[in-house]
PDB file of C-alpha atoms in Angstrom:
ATOM      1  CA  MET A   1       8.371 -33.556  -4.289  1.00 57.00           C
ATOM      2  CA  THR A   2       5.322 -31.661  -5.562  1.00 80.00           C
ATOM      3  CA  VAL A   3       5.471 -29.298  -8.537  1.00 94.00           C
ATOM      4  CA  PRO A   4       4.703 -26.226  -6.391  1.00 96.00           C
ATOM      5  CA  LEU A   5       7.518 -27.128  -3.994  1.00 96.00           C
ATOM      6  CA  LYS A   6       9.952 -27.603  -6.904  1.00 97.00           C
ATOM      7  CA  ILE A   7       9.040 -24.169  -8.226  1.00 97.00           C
ATOM      8  CA  LEU A   8       9.379 -22.665  -4.748  1.00 97.00           C
ATOM      9  CA  GLU A   9      12.909 -24.063  -4.488  1.00 97.00           C
ATOM     10  CA  GLU A  10      14.002 -23.463  -8.089  1.00 96.00           C
ATOM     11  CA  TYR A  11      12.749 -19.911  -8.525  1.00 97.00           C
ATOM     12  CA  PHE A  12      12.380 -18.510  -5.033  1.00 96.00           C
ATOM     13  CA  GLY A  13      15.107 -20.338  -3.103  1.00 96.00           C
ATOM     14  CA  TYR A  14      12.945 -21.670  -0.262  1.00 95.00           C
ATOM     15  CA  ASN A  15      12.625 -25.335   0.703  1.00 95.00           C
ATOM     16  CA  SER A  16       9.266 -25.122   2.464  1.00 95.00           C
ATOM     17  CA  PHE A  17       6.060 -23.119   2.411  1.00 95.00           C
ATOM     18  CA  LYS A  18       4.910 -20.793   5.191  1.00 90.00           C
ATOM     19  CA  GLY A  19       1.563 -21.100   6.904  1.00 87.00           C
ATOM     20  CA  LEU A  20      -1.285 -21.833   4.512  1.00 87.00           C
ATOM     21  CA  GLN A  21       0.615 -21.091   1.281  1.00 92.00           C
ATOM     22  CA  GLU A  22       0.787 -24.706   0.129  1.00 93.00           C
ATOM     23  CA  LYS A  23      -2.891 -25.347   0.853  1.00 91.00           C
ATOM     24  CA  ILE A  24      -3.908 -22.190  -1.036  1.00 89.00           C
ATOM     25  CA  ILE A  25      -1.686 -23.030  -4.013  1.00 93.00           C
ATOM     26  CA  ASN A  26      -2.995 -26.598  -4.164  1.00 92.00           C
ATOM     27  CA  ARG A  27      -6.570 -25.305  -4.030  1.00 89.00           C
ATOM     28  CA  LEU A  28      -5.861 -23.195  -7.119  1.00 90.00           C
ATOM     29  CA  VAL A  29      -3.753 -25.722  -9.012  1.00 92.00           C
ATOM     30  CA  ASP A  30      -5.321 -29.074  -8.122  1.00 87.00           C
ATOM     31  CA  GLU A  31      -8.914 -28.127  -7.375  1.00 79.00           C
ATOM     32  CA  ASN A  32      -9.216 -25.146  -9.752  1.00 76.00           C
ATOM     33  CA  LYS A  33     -11.085 -23.192  -7.057  1.00 73.00           C
ATOM     34  CA  HIS A  34     -11.171 -19.476  -6.335  1.00 73.00           C
ATOM     35  CA  SER A  35      -9.386 -18.263  -3.229  1.00 71.00           C
ATOM     36  CA  LEU A  36      -9.523 -15.135  -1.134  1.00 69.00           C
ATOM     37  CA  VAL A  37      -6.204 -14.936   0.668  1.00 68.00           C
ATOM     38  CA  LEU A  38      -6.038 -12.762   3.771  1.00 67.00           C
ATOM     39  CA  MET A  39      -2.591 -12.838   5.321  1.00 66.00           C
ATOM     40  CA  PRO A  40      -0.411 -10.258   7.088  1.00 66.00           C
ATOM     41  CA  THR A  41       2.134  -8.193   5.187  1.00 70.00           C
ATOM     42  CA  GLY A  42       5.309 -10.178   4.561  1.00 74.00           C
ATOM     43  CA  SER A  43       3.664 -13.578   4.940  1.00 73.00           C
ATOM     44  CA  GLY A  44       3.996 -14.548   1.281  1.00 80.00           C
ATOM     45  CA  LYS A  45       0.582 -13.834  -0.236  1.00 84.00           C
ATOM     46  CA  SER A  46       2.114 -13.070  -3.626  1.00 90.00           C
ATOM     47  CA  LEU A  47       3.605 -16.560  -3.874  1.00 92.00           C
ATOM     48  CA  CYS A  48       0.052 -17.898  -3.676  1.00 89.00           C
ATOM     49  CA  TYR A  49      -0.555 -16.660  -7.235  1.00 92.00           C
ATOM     50  CA  GLN A  50       3.023 -16.443  -8.548  1.00 96.00           C
ATOM     51  CA  ILE A  51       3.689 -20.171  -8.164  1.00 96.00           C
ATOM     52  CA  PRO A  52       0.421 -21.207  -9.865  1.00 95.00           C
ATOM     53  CA  ALA A  53       1.286 -18.720 -12.627  1.00 96.00           C
ATOM     54  CA  LEU A  54       4.366 -20.813 -13.385  1.00 97.00           C
ATOM     55  CA  ILE A  55       2.364 -24.041 -13.364  1.00 96.00           C
ATOM     56  CA  PHE A  56      -0.593 -22.974 -15.480  1.00 95.00           C
ATOM     57  CA  GLU A  57      -0.216 -22.979 -19.237  1.00 94.00           C
ATOM     58  CA  GLY A  58      -1.766 -19.550 -19.796  1.00 95.00           C
ATOM     59  CA  GLY A  59      -0.842 -16.202 -18.359  1.00 96.00           C
ATOM     60  CA  THR A  60      -1.678 -14.616 -15.040  1.00 95.00           C
ATOM     61  CA  LEU A  61      -3.191 -11.145 -14.952  1.00 95.00           C
ATOM     62  CA  VAL A  62      -2.531  -9.361 -11.660  1.00 94.00           C
ATOM     63  CA  ILE A  63      -4.584  -6.297 -10.798  1.00 90.00           C
ATOM     64  CA  SER A  64      -2.716  -4.053  -8.401  1.00 88.00           C
ATOM     65  CA  PRO A  65      -3.729  -0.583  -7.202  1.00 82.00           C
ATOM     66  CA  LEU A  66      -0.211   0.483  -6.264  1.00 83.00           C
ATOM     67  CA  ILE A  67       2.291   1.380  -8.997  1.00 89.00           C
ATOM     68  CA  ALA A  68       5.330   1.150  -6.712  1.00 89.00           C
ATOM     69  CA  LEU A  69       4.272  -2.296  -5.496  1.00 88.00           C
ATOM     70  CA  MET A  70       3.771  -3.658  -9.006  1.00 91.00           C
ATOM     71  CA  GLN A  71       7.182  -2.353 -10.072  1.00 94.00           C
ATOM     72  CA  ASP A  72       8.803  -3.994  -7.028  1.00 94.00           C
ATOM     73  CA  GLN A  73       7.003  -7.289  -7.700  1.00 94.00           C
ATOM     74  CA  VAL A  74       8.014  -7.337 -11.376  1.00 97.00           C
ATOM     75  CA  ASP A  75      11.626  -6.436 -10.570  1.00 98.00           C
ATOM     76  CA  ALA A  76      11.809  -9.271  -8.036  1.00 97.00           C
ATOM     77  CA  LEU A  77      10.293 -11.767 -10.515  1.00 98.00           C
ATOM     78  CA  ARG A  78      12.644 -10.727 -13.316  1.00 98.00           C
ATOM     79  CA  LYS A  79      15.643 -11.209 -11.010  1.00 98.00           C
ATOM     80  CA  ARG A  80      14.432 -14.813 -10.688  1.00 97.00           C
ATOM     81  CA  ASN A  81      14.178 -15.156 -14.494  1.00 97.00           C
ATOM     82  CA  ILE A  82      10.392 -15.186 -14.396  1.00 98.00           C
ATOM     83  CA  PRO A  83       8.882 -13.400 -17.409  1.00 98.00           C
ATOM     84  CA  ALA A  84       6.805 -10.611 -15.885  1.00 98.00           C
ATOM     85  CA  SER A  85       5.889  -7.054 -16.744  1.00 98.00           C
ATOM     86  CA  PHE A  86       3.504  -4.262 -15.814  1.00 97.00           C
ATOM     87  CA  ILE A  87       1.334  -1.704 -17.533  1.00 96.00           C
ATOM     88  CA  ASN A  88       0.443   1.522 -15.772  1.00 93.00           C
ATOM     89  CA  SER A  89       0.460   5.283 -16.324  1.00 90.00           C
ATOM     90  CA  THR A  90       4.274   5.472 -16.131  1.00 93.00           C
ATOM     91  CA  VAL A  91       4.711   3.317 -19.251  1.00 95.00           C
ATOM     92  CA  SER A  92       4.807   4.885 -22.728  1.00 96.00           C
ATOM     93  CA  LYS A  93       2.138   3.943 -25.260  1.00 94.00           C
ATOM     94  CA  SER A  94       4.593   1.981 -27.423  1.00 96.00           C
ATOM     95  CA  ASP A  95       5.894   0.062 -24.392  1.00 97.00           C
ATOM     96  CA  ARG A  96       2.329  -0.628 -23.207  1.00 95.00           C
ATOM     97  CA  GLU A  97       1.469  -2.054 -26.621  1.00 95.00           C
ATOM     98  CA  LYS A  98       4.615  -4.205 -26.683  1.00 97.00           C
ATOM     99  CA  ARG A  99       4.057  -5.530 -23.162  1.00 97.00           C
ATOM    100  CA  LEU A 100       0.428  -6.325 -23.909  1.00 96.00           C
ATOM    101  CA  ASN A 101       1.389  -8.084 -27.149  1.00 97.00           C
ATOM    102  CA  ASP A 102       4.068 -10.056 -25.286  1.00 98.00           C
ATOM    103  CA  PHE A 103       1.469 -11.161 -22.731  1.00 97.00           C
ATOM    104  CA  VAL A 104      -1.055 -12.131 -25.403  1.00 97.00           C
ATOM    105  CA  SER A 105       1.633 -14.132 -27.244  1.00 97.00           C
ATOM    106  CA  GLY A 106       2.671 -15.930 -24.039  1.00 96.00           C
ATOM    107  CA  GLU A 107       6.153 -14.409 -23.741  1.00 97.00           C
ATOM    108  CA  ILE A 108       5.148 -12.836 -20.425  1.00 97.00           C
ATOM    109  CA  LYS A 109       3.665 -15.135 -17.745  1.00 97.00           C
ATOM    110  CA  LEU A 110       2.580 -12.459 -15.266  1.00 98.00           C
ATOM    111  CA  LEU A 111       1.235  -9.063 -16.260  1.00 98.00           C
ATOM    112  CA  TYR A 112       0.501  -6.506 -13.546  1.00 96.00           C
ATOM    113  CA  VAL A 113      -2.022  -3.776 -14.366  1.00 94.00           C
ATOM    114  CA  THR A 114      -3.907  -1.090 -12.492  1.00 89.00           C
ATOM    115  CA  PRO A 115      -7.706  -1.303 -12.317  1.00 85.00           C
ATOM    116  CA  GLU A 116      -7.887   1.792 -14.542  1.00 85.00           C
ATOM    117  CA  ARG A 117      -6.628  -0.259 -17.512  1.00 87.00           C
ATOM    118  CA  PHE A 118     -10.126  -1.754 -17.740  1.00 81.00           C
ATOM    119  CA  ARG A 119     -11.399   1.730 -18.606  1.00 83.00           C
ATOM    120  CA  LYS A 120      -9.521   1.488 -21.922  1.00 87.00           C
ATOM    121  CA  ALA A 121     -11.538  -0.327 -24.592  1.00 88.00           C
ATOM    122  CA  GLU A 122      -8.416  -1.160 -26.613  1.00 90.00           C
ATOM    123  CA  PHE A 123      -6.846  -2.815 -23.558  1.00 90.00           C
ATOM    124  CA  VAL A 124      -9.961  -4.871 -22.826  1.00 89.00           C
ATOM    125  CA  GLU A 125     -10.270  -5.999 -26.449  1.00 92.00           C
ATOM    126  CA  GLU A 126      -6.588  -6.972 -26.652  1.00 92.00           C
ATOM    127  CA  ILE A 127      -6.456  -8.720 -23.268  1.00 92.00           C
ATOM    128  CA  LYS A 128      -9.422 -10.869 -24.299  1.00 91.00           C
ATOM    129  CA  LYS A 129      -7.131 -12.412 -26.937  1.00 94.00           C
ATOM    130  CA  ALA A 130      -4.781 -13.733 -24.241  1.00 95.00           C
ATOM    131  CA  SER A 131      -4.958 -17.193 -22.759  1.00 95.00           C
ATOM    132  CA  ILE A 132      -5.456 -16.227 -19.124  1.00 94.00           C
ATOM    133  CA  SER A 133      -5.339 -19.029 -16.593  1.00 94.00           C
ATOM    134  CA  LEU A 134      -5.436 -16.929 -13.444  1.00 91.00           C
ATOM    135  CA  LEU A 135      -6.706 -13.517 -12.407  1.00 88.00           C
ATOM    136  CA  ALA A 136      -5.272 -12.188  -9.150  1.00 87.00           C
ATOM    137  CA  VAL A 137      -6.328  -9.020  -7.354  1.00 84.00           C
ATOM    138  CA  ASP A 138      -3.373  -7.928  -5.244  1.00 77.00           C
ATOM    139  CA  GLU A 139      -4.063  -5.712  -2.234  1.00 63.00           C
ATOM    140  CA  ALA A 140      -7.776  -6.511  -2.595  1.00 55.00           C
ATOM    141  CA  HIS A 141      -8.488  -5.020   0.816  1.00 50.00           C
ATOM    142  CA  CYS A 142      -8.029  -1.591  -0.799  1.00 53.00           C
ATOM    143  CA  ILE A 143     -11.315  -2.102  -2.624  1.00 52.00           C
ATOM    144  CA  SER A 144     -13.361  -1.883   0.563  1.00 52.00           C
ATOM    145  CA  GLU A 145     -11.011  -0.147   3.007  1.00 48.00           C
ATOM    146  CA  TRP A 146     -10.499   2.897   0.810  1.00 46.00           C
ATOM    147  CA  GLY A 147     -14.139   2.982  -0.272  1.00 48.00           C
ATOM    148  CA  HIS A 148     -15.950   2.029  -3.429  1.00 53.00           C
ATOM    149  CA  ASP A 149     -15.542   5.548  -4.810  1.00 54.00           C
ATOM    150  CA  PHE A 150     -11.745   5.416  -4.459  1.00 49.00           C
ATOM    151  CA  ARG A 151     -11.138   3.031  -7.383  1.00 50.00           C
ATOM    152  CA  PRO A 152     -14.473   2.534  -9.171  1.00 51.00           C
ATOM    153  CA  ASP A 153     -12.636   0.801 -12.021  1.00 51.00           C
ATOM    154  CA  TYR A 154     -12.476  -2.375  -9.951  1.00 49.00           C
ATOM    155  CA  SER A 155     -16.124  -2.858 -10.913  1.00 49.00           C
ATOM    156  CA  ARG A 156     -15.093  -3.072 -14.583  1.00 50.00           C
ATOM    157  CA  ILE A 157     -13.145  -6.263 -13.973  1.00 53.00           C
ATOM    158  CA  ALA A 158     -16.425  -8.163 -14.149  1.00 50.00           C
ATOM    159  CA  GLU A 159     -16.946  -6.913 -17.722  1.00 54.00           C
ATOM    160  CA  PHE A 160     -13.715  -8.597 -18.730  1.00 54.00           C
TER     161      PHE A 160
END
């Protein structure tokens, strides 16, 4: 049994992958190659970065434009005993600092942030201290579908 399949069973309760999930995960884990994953809603796109996040030594930074979605994702991961958190405008400054420190120290494996976080110099400086193995842009279609003026902070990701 492969490591990704073991993680799928142990943490997510499934005994097989759907569609191209396994191929995408292996491309990230075994070949260390970038992937653009375009799949319908409910087809398991998130597993394509969540499983590698549990395999890689460093953390996974997930950029998500939707606060409700990131909260749902983190809640679901925590229920599976996966150390995850989020930073967005609903989180107090002290909690943001703690969550960021926990990610930098490796206590949190997946950290979800909005693109606007990259506007904050203190965030960018602190996140650079983290050992990041994977950067995932969730709901990436929003970048082009909603227009480049909708979330211009996506362009700041390249600075990081």
